[in-house]
Structure formats: C-alpha cells, structure tokens
XYZ file of N, CA and C in Angstrom:
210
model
N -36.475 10.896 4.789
C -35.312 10.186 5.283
C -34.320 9.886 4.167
N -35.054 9.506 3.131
C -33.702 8.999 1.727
C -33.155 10.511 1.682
N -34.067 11.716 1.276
C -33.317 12.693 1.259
C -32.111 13.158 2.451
N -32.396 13.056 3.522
C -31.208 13.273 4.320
C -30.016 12.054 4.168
N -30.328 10.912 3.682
C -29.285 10.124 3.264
C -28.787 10.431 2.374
N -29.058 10.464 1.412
C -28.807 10.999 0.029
C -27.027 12.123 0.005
N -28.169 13.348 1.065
C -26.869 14.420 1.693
C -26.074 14.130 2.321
N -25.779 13.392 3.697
C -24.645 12.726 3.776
C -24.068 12.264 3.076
N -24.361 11.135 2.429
C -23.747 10.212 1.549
C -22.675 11.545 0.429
N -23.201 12.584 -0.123
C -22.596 12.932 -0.909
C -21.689 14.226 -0.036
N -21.647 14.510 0.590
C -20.644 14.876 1.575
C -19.963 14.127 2.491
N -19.720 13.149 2.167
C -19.202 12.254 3.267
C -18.885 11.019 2.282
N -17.899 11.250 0.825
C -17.587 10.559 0.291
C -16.266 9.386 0.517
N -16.415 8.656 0.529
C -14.969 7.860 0.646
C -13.882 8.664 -0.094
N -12.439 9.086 0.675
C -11.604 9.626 0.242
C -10.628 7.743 -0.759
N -10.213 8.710 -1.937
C -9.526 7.217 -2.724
C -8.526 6.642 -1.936
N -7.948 5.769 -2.124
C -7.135 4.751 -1.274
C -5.632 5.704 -1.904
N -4.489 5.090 -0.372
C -3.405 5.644 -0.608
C -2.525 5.004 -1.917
N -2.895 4.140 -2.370
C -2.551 3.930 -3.638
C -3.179 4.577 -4.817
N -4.151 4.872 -4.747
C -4.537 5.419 -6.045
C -4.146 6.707 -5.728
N -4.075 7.459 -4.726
C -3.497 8.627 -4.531
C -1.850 8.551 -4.925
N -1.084 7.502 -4.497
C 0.301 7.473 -5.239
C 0.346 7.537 -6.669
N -0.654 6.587 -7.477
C -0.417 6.599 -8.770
C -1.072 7.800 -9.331
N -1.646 8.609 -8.722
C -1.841 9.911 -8.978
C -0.800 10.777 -9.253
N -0.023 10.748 -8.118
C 1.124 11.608 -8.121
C 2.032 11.084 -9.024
N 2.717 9.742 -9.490
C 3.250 9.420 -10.004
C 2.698 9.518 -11.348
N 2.079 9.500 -12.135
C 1.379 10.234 -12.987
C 1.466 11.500 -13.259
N 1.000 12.440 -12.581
C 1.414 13.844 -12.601
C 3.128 14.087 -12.688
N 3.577 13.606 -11.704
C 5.263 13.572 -12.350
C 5.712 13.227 -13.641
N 5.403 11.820 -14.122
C 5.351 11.551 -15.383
C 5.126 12.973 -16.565
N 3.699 13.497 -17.024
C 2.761 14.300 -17.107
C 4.019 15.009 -17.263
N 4.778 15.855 -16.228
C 5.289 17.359 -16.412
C 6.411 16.605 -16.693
N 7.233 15.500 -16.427
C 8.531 14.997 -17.570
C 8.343 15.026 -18.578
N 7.074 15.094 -19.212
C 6.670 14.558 -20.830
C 6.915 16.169 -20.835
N 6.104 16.947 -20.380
C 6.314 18.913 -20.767
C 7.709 18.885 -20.984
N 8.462 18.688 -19.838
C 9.353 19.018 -19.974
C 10.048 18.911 -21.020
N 10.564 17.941 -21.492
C 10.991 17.350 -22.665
C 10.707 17.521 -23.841
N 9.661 18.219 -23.802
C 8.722 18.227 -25.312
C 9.659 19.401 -26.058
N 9.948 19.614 -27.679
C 11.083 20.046 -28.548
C 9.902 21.514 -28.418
N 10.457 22.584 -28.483
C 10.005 24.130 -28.641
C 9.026 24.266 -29.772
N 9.143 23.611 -30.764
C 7.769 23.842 -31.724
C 6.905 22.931 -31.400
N 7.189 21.701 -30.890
C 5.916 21.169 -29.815
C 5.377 22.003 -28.830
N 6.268 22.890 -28.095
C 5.218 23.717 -26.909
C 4.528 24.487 -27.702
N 5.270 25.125 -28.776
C 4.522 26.407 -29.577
C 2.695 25.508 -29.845
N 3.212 24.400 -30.912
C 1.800 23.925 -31.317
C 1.036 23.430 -30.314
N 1.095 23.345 -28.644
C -0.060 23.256 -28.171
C -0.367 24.567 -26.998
N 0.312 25.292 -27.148
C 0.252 26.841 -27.144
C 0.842 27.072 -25.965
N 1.582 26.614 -25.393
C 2.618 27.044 -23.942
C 3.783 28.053 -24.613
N 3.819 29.021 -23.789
C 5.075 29.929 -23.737
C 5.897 28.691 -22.525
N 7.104 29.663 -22.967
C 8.022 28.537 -21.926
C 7.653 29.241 -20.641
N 7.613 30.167 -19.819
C 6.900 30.446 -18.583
C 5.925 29.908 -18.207
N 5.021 29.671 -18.646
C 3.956 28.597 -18.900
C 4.235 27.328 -18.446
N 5.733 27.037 -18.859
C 5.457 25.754 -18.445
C 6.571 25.539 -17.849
N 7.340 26.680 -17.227
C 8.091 26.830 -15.869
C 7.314 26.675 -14.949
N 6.585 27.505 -14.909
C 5.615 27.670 -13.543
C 5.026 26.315 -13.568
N 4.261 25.757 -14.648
C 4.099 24.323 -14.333
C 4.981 23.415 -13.804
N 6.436 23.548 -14.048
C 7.371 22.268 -13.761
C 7.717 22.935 -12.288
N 7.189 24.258 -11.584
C 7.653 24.422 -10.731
C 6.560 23.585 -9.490
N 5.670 23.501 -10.205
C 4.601 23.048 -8.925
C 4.882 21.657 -8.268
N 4.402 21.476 -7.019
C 4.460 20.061 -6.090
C 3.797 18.976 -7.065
N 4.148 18.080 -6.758
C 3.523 16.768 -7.591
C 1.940 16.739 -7.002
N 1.494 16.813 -6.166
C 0.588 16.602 -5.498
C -0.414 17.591 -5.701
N 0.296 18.768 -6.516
C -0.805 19.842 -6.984
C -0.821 20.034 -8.519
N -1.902 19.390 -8.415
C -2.320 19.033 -9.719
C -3.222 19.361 -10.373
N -3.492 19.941 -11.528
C -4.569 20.796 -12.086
C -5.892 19.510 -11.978
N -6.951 19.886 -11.816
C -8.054 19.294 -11.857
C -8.552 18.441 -12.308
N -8.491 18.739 -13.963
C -8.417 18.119 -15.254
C -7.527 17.322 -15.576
N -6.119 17.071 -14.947
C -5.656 15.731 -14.688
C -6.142 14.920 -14.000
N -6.697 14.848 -13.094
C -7.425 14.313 -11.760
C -8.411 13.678 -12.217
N -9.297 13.831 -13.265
C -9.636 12.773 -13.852
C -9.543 11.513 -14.963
C-alpha cells in the first residue's frame, strides 16, 4: 500500500502557485534583459554568438530553459 502511495504522490504533484509561476516569468524576463544588454566581449567571454542569443531573446517568457527553473 505505501508503495502505491508513494506513486501517486509522485505523479500527482502539487502544480506551484500562480504566483510563484509569475515570479518565474518575471525573472526569466529580467534574465534575457540582462543578455540583452550585456557589452559584445561579455557575450564573447561566456561564449554566446549573437544568434545565440537572438534566438534566446526571441523566445516567450514562459519558455524557459530548465536550468533556470531552478
């Protein structure tokens, strides 16, 4: 029985609250203003081509690489 609890429980996680989901996004916006802005031998030294980080400033706020997400 714990084992079948166990499995629910971890598929059937509480999704985060709509606030922490805002300050998510607002974060991630932040995040690609800072790219944006950053001077050309700053992108060089953390290794972005500027396409690189077009395609990044092109994405939805809400899609967000992973590794921000935590």
């Amino acid at each position: 029985m714990f084992a079948l609890s166990r499995a629910f429980e971890a598929n059937h996680r509480r999704r985060p609250s709509l606030l922490s989901r805002l300050f998510r996004i607002d974060e991630t916006a932040r995040q690609r203003r800072a790219l944006r802005n950053l001077d050309p031998h700053l992108r060089r030294d953390i290794g972005l081509t500027d396409g690189e980080i077009e395609t990044e400033l092109r994405r939805s706020v809400w899609d967000a690489p992973e590794h921000w997400r935590r």
